[in-house]
Amino acid sequence: RAAAPRGSWSSESSGSSGCWEPQYRVVLLGDPGVGKTSLANAFAGVQERDLLEQHGEVAYERTLSVDGEETTLLVIDAWEPERRESWHRSHCLQVGNAYVIVYSITDHGSFESAAELRIQLRSMRQAEDIPIILVGNKSDLVRCREVSVEARACAMMFDCKFIETSAALQHNVAELFEGVVRQLRLRLEGKEA
Ligand code: GDP
């Protein structure tokens, strides 16, 4: 199914009406310019992109088939660190069922911000075991690399999954969101067991 624009991403309901698949909110975090919107667009699919942007949408819904089972993700691209209102920040940090923390491999500062975001999330959602994926985007810009793949070790320390992507080349973008689905399912199975 193609991505569809969604008006409200703040509602607590999980699953759109009449739809039996589980639905999860995945929030993109990270410094401006690291490629959050590009990743969301790559997730949504090129054909949908212009339509979504015309409507000023910040949430992209898509059903993925992973390991033979369907799961709907609502990917939320609303993180604006420069916004003053602290409620907006805390809302973003509260609303997700999973988080994708993005930095650019060409910008060490954005990697440091990613580490800070991980700490903020941990303190706000202390009691919960939410999936967090650390993403080094712009992996196509090899000559401008400032963050080495040792970030992987850092991700282990942070208790996150790790992947490098290129939204520009659509490299590892599908793998990223499939990984999010698998992490969500693992948590669900853990709760049911
Ligand atoms: P956001 O502010 O985090 O949403 O970042 P954007 O998605 O708006 O991207 C910022 C800039 O980086 C844009 O010019 C994108 O075209 C570029 N960009 C995003 N992802 C990639 C990537 O994987 N590779 C390259 N080379 N450029 C990228």
mmCIF file of C-alpha atoms and ligand atoms in Angstrom:
data_model
loop_
_atom_site.group_PDB
_atom_site.id
_atom_site.type_symbol
_atom_site.label_atom_id
_atom_site.label_comp_id
_atom_site.label_asym_id
_atom_site.label_seq_id
_atom_site.Cartn_x
_atom_site.Cartn_y
_atom_site.Cartn_z
ATOM 1 C CA ARG A 1 0.000 0.000 0.000
ATOM 2 C CA ALA A 2 1.222 3.477 -0.807
ATOM 3 C CA ALA A 3 1.976 6.077 1.797
ATOM 4 C CA ALA A 4 -0.946 8.259 2.749
ATOM 5 C CA PRO A 5 -0.990 11.687 4.349
ATOM 6 C CA ARG A 6 -2.114 11.733 7.952
ATOM 7 C CA GLY A 7 -3.682 14.728 9.611
ATOM 8 C CA SER A 8 -3.126 13.927 13.225
ATOM 9 C CA TRP A 9 -0.131 12.114 14.620
ATOM 10 C CA SER A 10 -0.711 13.043 18.213
ATOM 11 C CA SER A 11 -3.732 10.873 18.847
ATOM 12 C CA GLU A 12 -3.173 8.055 21.266
ATOM 13 C CA SER A 13 -5.146 5.550 19.244
ATOM 14 C CA SER A 14 -3.057 2.890 17.616
ATOM 15 C CA GLY A 15 -4.381 1.500 14.376
ATOM 16 C CA SER A 16 -6.577 3.363 11.926
ATOM 17 C CA SER A 17 -10.253 2.518 12.025
ATOM 18 C CA GLY A 18 -11.237 -0.598 10.180
ATOM 19 C CA CYS A 19 -7.636 -1.639 9.865
ATOM 20 C CA TRP A 20 -6.517 -4.754 11.694
ATOM 21 C CA GLU A 21 -2.767 -4.431 11.338
ATOM 22 C CA PRO A 22 -0.865 -3.118 14.321
ATOM 23 C CA GLN A 23 0.236 0.454 13.848
ATOM 24 C CA TYR A 24 3.214 2.110 15.451
ATOM 25 C CA ARG A 25 4.440 5.694 15.634
ATOM 26 C CA VAL A 26 8.088 6.054 14.677
ATOM 27 C CA VAL A 27 9.581 9.479 15.473
ATOM 28 C CA LEU A 28 12.598 10.816 13.578
ATOM 29 C CA LEU A 29 15.017 12.841 15.743
ATOM 30 C CA GLY A 30 18.257 14.610 14.909
ATOM 31 C CA ASP A 31 19.868 17.921 14.014
ATOM 32 C CA PRO A 32 18.554 20.007 11.098
ATOM 33 C CA GLY A 33 20.083 18.995 7.783
ATOM 34 C CA VAL A 34 21.016 15.415 8.669
ATOM 35 C CA GLY A 35 18.421 13.993 6.263
ATOM 36 C CA LYS A 36 15.309 13.215 8.345
ATOM 37 C CA THR A 37 12.893 14.523 5.716
ATOM 38 C CA SER A 38 14.840 12.764 2.960
ATOM 39 C CA LEU A 39 14.590 9.466 4.865
ATOM 40 C CA ALA A 40 10.863 10.022 5.444
ATOM 41 C CA ASN A 41 10.432 10.743 1.735
ATOM 42 C CA ALA A 42 12.389 7.651 0.772
ATOM 43 C CA PHE A 43 10.163 5.661 3.128
ATOM 44 C CA ALA A 44 6.986 7.209 1.712
ATOM 45 C CA GLY A 45 7.984 6.636 -1.912
ATOM 46 C CA VAL A 46 8.861 9.192 -4.548
ATOM 47 C CA GLN A 47 5.402 9.402 -6.105
ATOM 48 C CA GLU A 48 3.810 10.410 -2.834
ATOM 49 C CA ARG A 49 6.393 12.938 -1.876
ATOM 50 C CA ASP A 50 5.167 16.031 -3.711
ATOM 51 C CA LEU A 51 1.606 15.440 -2.646
ATOM 52 C CA LEU A 52 2.598 15.079 0.998
ATOM 53 C CA GLU A 53 4.824 18.129 0.961
ATOM 54 C CA GLN A 54 2.109 20.267 -0.659
ATOM 55 C CA HIS A 55 -0.085 19.462 2.303
ATOM 56 C CA GLY A 56 2.666 20.273 4.761
ATOM 57 C CA GLU A 57 2.427 16.757 6.170
ATOM 58 C CA VAL A 58 4.858 15.645 8.808
ATOM 59 C CA ALA A 59 3.625 12.072 9.147
ATOM 60 C CA TYR A 60 3.866 9.323 6.571
ATOM 61 C CA GLU A 61 1.930 6.096 6.875
ATOM 62 C CA ARG A 62 2.915 2.927 5.139
ATOM 63 C CA THR A 63 2.253 -0.761 5.597
ATOM 64 C CA LEU A 64 5.327 -2.941 5.331
ATOM 65 C CA SER A 65 5.423 -6.662 4.846
ATOM 66 C CA VAL A 66 8.252 -7.979 6.994
ATOM 67 C CA ASP A 67 8.931 -11.707 7.401
ATOM 68 C CA GLY A 68 5.552 -12.458 5.841
ATOM 69 C CA GLU A 69 3.552 -10.280 8.236
ATOM 70 C CA GLU A 70 2.143 -6.791 7.715
ATOM 71 C CA THR A 71 2.798 -3.887 10.041
ATOM 72 C CA THR A 72 1.855 -0.244 9.572
ATOM 73 C CA LEU A 73 4.320 2.440 10.523
ATOM 74 C CA LEU A 74 3.446 6.091 10.940
ATOM 75 C CA VAL A 75 6.744 7.888 10.460
ATOM 76 C CA ILE A 76 6.716 11.324 12.125
ATOM 77 C CA ASP A 77 9.067 14.032 10.875
ATOM 78 C CA ALA A 78 8.179 16.868 13.236
ATOM 79 C CA TRP A 79 11.378 17.326 15.252
ATOM 80 C CA GLU A 80 12.486 20.951 15.255
ATOM 81 C CA PRO A 81 15.210 21.430 17.858
ATOM 82 C CA GLU A 82 15.264 25.176 17.291
ATOM 83 C CA ARG A 83 11.641 25.517 18.388
ATOM 84 C CA ARG A 84 11.435 27.247 21.728
ATOM 85 C CA GLU A 85 8.352 25.527 23.095
ATOM 86 C CA SER A 86 9.550 22.786 25.353
ATOM 87 C CA TRP A 87 6.114 21.077 25.130
ATOM 88 C CA HIS A 88 6.808 20.338 21.473
ATOM 89 C CA ARG A 89 10.093 18.653 22.314
ATOM 90 C CA SER A 90 8.631 16.659 25.148
ATOM 91 C CA HIS A 91 5.602 15.734 23.047
ATOM 92 C CA CYS A 92 7.884 14.316 20.344
ATOM 93 C CA LEU A 93 9.847 12.414 22.975
ATOM 94 C CA GLN A 94 6.660 10.999 24.537
ATOM 95 C CA VAL A 95 4.602 10.073 21.486
ATOM 96 C CA GLY A 96 6.808 7.493 19.755
ATOM 97 C CA ASN A 97 6.583 3.732 19.989
ATOM 98 C CA ALA A 98 10.047 3.674 18.422
ATOM 99 C CA TYR A 99 12.737 6.258 17.640
ATOM 100 C CA VAL A 100 15.128 6.761 14.771
ATOM 101 C CA ILE A 101 17.939 9.103 15.857
ATOM 102 C CA VAL A 102 19.670 10.428 12.744
ATOM 103 C CA TYR A 103 23.068 12.056 12.381
ATOM 104 C CA SER A 104 25.090 12.795 9.273
ATOM 105 C CA ILE A 105 28.360 10.917 8.828
ATOM 106 C CA THR A 106 29.746 14.201 7.439
ATOM 107 C CA ASP A 107 28.991 16.211 10.593
ATOM 108 C CA HIS A 108 30.531 15.210 13.902
ATOM 109 C CA GLY A 109 28.418 17.781 15.752
ATOM 110 C CA SER A 110 25.269 15.996 14.618
ATOM 111 C CA PHE A 111 26.665 12.746 16.046
ATOM 112 C CA GLU A 112 27.194 14.457 19.406
ATOM 113 C CA SER A 113 23.609 15.743 19.274
ATOM 114 C CA ALA A 114 22.437 12.205 18.593
ATOM 115 C CA ALA A 115 24.186 11.049 21.764
ATOM 116 C CA GLU A 116 22.473 13.821 23.740
ATOM 117 C CA LEU A 117 19.096 12.886 22.291
ATOM 118 C CA ARG A 118 19.645 9.304 23.385
ATOM 119 C CA ILE A 119 20.265 10.514 26.936
ATOM 120 C CA GLN A 120 17.159 12.732 26.887
ATOM 121 C CA LEU A 121 15.021 9.879 25.624
ATOM 122 C CA ARG A 122 16.381 7.517 28.228
ATOM 123 C CA SER A 123 15.544 9.930 31.011
ATOM 124 C CA MET A 124 12.029 10.715 29.719
ATOM 125 C CA ARG A 125 11.042 7.129 28.926
ATOM 126 C CA GLN A 126 13.042 5.461 31.676
ATOM 127 C CA ALA A 127 10.657 2.684 32.527
ATOM 128 C CA GLU A 128 9.963 1.705 28.936
ATOM 129 C CA ASP A 129 11.939 -0.533 26.653
ATOM 130 C CA ILE A 130 11.424 1.389 23.413
ATOM 131 C CA PRO A 131 13.339 0.511 20.249
ATOM 132 C CA ILE A 132 15.903 3.141 19.288
ATOM 133 C CA ILE A 133 17.872 2.986 16.075
ATOM 134 C CA LEU A 134 20.948 5.167 15.592
ATOM 135 C CA VAL A 135 21.279 6.089 11.925
ATOM 136 C CA GLY A 136 24.392 7.475 10.227
ATOM 137 C CA ASN A 137 22.928 9.038 7.088
ATOM 138 C CA LYS A 138 24.679 10.376 3.936
ATOM 139 C CA SER A 139 26.874 7.280 3.678
ATOM 140 C CA ASP A 140 27.334 8.121 -0.017
ATOM 141 C CA LEU A 141 29.489 11.139 0.924
ATOM 142 C CA VAL A 142 32.527 8.976 1.642
ATOM 143 C CA ARG A 143 35.100 11.707 1.106
ATOM 144 C CA CYS A 144 33.477 14.008 3.647
ATOM 145 C CA ARG A 145 33.189 11.400 6.385
ATOM 146 C CA GLU A 146 33.725 12.831 9.894
ATOM 147 C CA VAL A 147 32.133 10.012 11.897
ATOM 148 C CA SER A 148 33.740 6.621 11.542
ATOM 149 C CA VAL A 149 31.829 3.354 11.625
ATOM 150 C CA GLU A 150 33.009 3.049 15.227
ATOM 151 C CA ALA A 151 29.688 4.732 15.904
ATOM 152 C CA ARG A 152 28.494 1.132 15.888
ATOM 153 C CA ALA A 153 30.343 0.532 19.160
ATOM 154 C CA CYS A 154 28.786 3.679 20.552
ATOM 155 C CA ALA A 155 25.337 2.411 19.584
ATOM 156 C CA MET A 156 25.988 -0.790 21.514
ATOM 157 C CA MET A 157 26.907 1.257 24.552
ATOM 158 C CA PHE A 158 23.700 3.258 24.129
ATOM 159 C CA ASP A 159 21.718 0.041 23.776
ATOM 160 C CA CYS A 160 20.563 1.042 20.280
ATOM 161 C CA LYS A 161 20.559 -0.696 16.935
ATOM 162 C CA PHE A 162 22.791 0.909 14.328
ATOM 163 C CA ILE A 163 22.696 1.304 10.575
ATOM 164 C CA GLU A 164 24.283 3.592 7.990
ATOM 165 C CA THR A 165 21.985 4.831 5.225
ATOM 166 C CA SER A 166 21.973 7.016 2.171
ATOM 167 C CA ALA A 167 18.591 8.629 1.639
ATOM 168 C CA ALA A 168 20.004 10.102 -1.586
ATOM 169 C CA LEU A 169 20.835 6.674 -3.037
ATOM 170 C CA GLN A 170 18.007 4.870 -1.197
ATOM 171 C CA HIS A 171 20.660 2.661 0.343
ATOM 172 C CA ASN A 172 19.598 0.750 3.481
ATOM 173 C CA VAL A 173 16.394 2.801 3.862
ATOM 174 C CA ALA A 174 14.109 -0.237 3.495
ATOM 175 C CA GLU A 175 16.424 -2.193 5.831
ATOM 176 C CA LEU A 176 16.174 0.605 8.402
ATOM 177 C CA PHE A 177 12.363 0.556 8.584
ATOM 178 C CA GLU A 178 12.188 -3.243 8.416
ATOM 179 C CA GLY A 179 14.597 -3.259 11.357
ATOM 180 C CA VAL A 180 12.248 -0.923 13.246
ATOM 181 C CA VAL A 181 9.363 -3.347 12.638
ATOM 182 C CA ARG A 182 11.436 -6.312 13.875
ATOM 183 C CA GLN A 183 12.483 -4.431 17.017
ATOM 184 C CA LEU A 184 8.856 -3.509 17.756
ATOM 185 C CA ARG A 185 7.736 -7.115 17.285
ATOM 186 C CA LEU A 186 10.495 -8.412 19.574
ATOM 187 C CA ARG A 187 9.254 -6.103 22.351
ATOM 188 C CA LEU A 188 5.673 -7.227 21.753
ATOM 189 C CA GLU A 189 6.635 -10.907 21.915
ATOM 190 C CA GLY A 190 8.592 -10.202 25.088
ATOM 191 C CA LYS A 191 5.476 -8.712 26.686
ATOM 192 C CA GLU A 192 3.250 -11.573 25.603
ATOM 193 C CA ALA A 193 5.659 -14.258 26.809
HETATM 194 P P1 GDP B 1 16.435 17.365 7.742
HETATM 195 O O1 GDP B 1 16.577 18.822 8.061
HETATM 196 O O2 GDP B 1 17.087 16.498 8.778
HETATM 197 O O3 GDP B 1 15.026 16.943 7.454
HETATM 198 O O4 GDP B 1 17.312 17.114 6.410
HETATM 199 P P2 GDP B 1 16.844 17.059 4.873
HETATM 200 O O5 GDP B 1 16.188 15.760 4.579
HETATM 201 O O6 GDP B 1 16.074 18.305 4.571
HETATM 202 O O7 GDP B 1 18.248 17.060 4.126
HETATM 203 C C1 GDP B 1 19.160 18.137 4.219
HETATM 204 C C2 GDP B 1 20.052 18.140 2.986
HETATM 205 O O8 GDP B 1 20.845 16.970 2.929
HETATM 206 C C3 GDP B 1 19.252 18.178 1.688
HETATM 207 O O9 GDP B 1 19.945 19.000 0.778
HETATM 208 C C4 GDP B 1 19.265 16.739 1.222
HETATM 209 O O10 GDP B 1 19.174 16.633 -0.184
HETATM 210 C C5 GDP B 1 20.628 16.279 1.715
HETATM 211 N N1 GDP B 1 20.641 14.833 1.996
HETATM 212 C C6 GDP B 1 19.779 14.128 2.765
HETATM 213 N N2 GDP B 1 20.115 12.829 2.817
HETATM 214 C C7 GDP B 1 21.216 12.690 2.041
HETATM 215 C C8 GDP B 1 22.051 11.574 1.690
HETATM 216 O O11 GDP B 1 21.847 10.419 2.076
HETATM 217 N N3 GDP B 1 23.130 11.843 0.894
HETATM 218 C C9 GDP B 1 23.402 13.096 0.434
HETATM 219 N N4 GDP B 1 24.469 13.250 -0.357
HETATM 220 N N5 GDP B 1 22.644 14.160 0.730
HETATM 221 C C10 GDP B 1 21.564 13.969 1.536
#
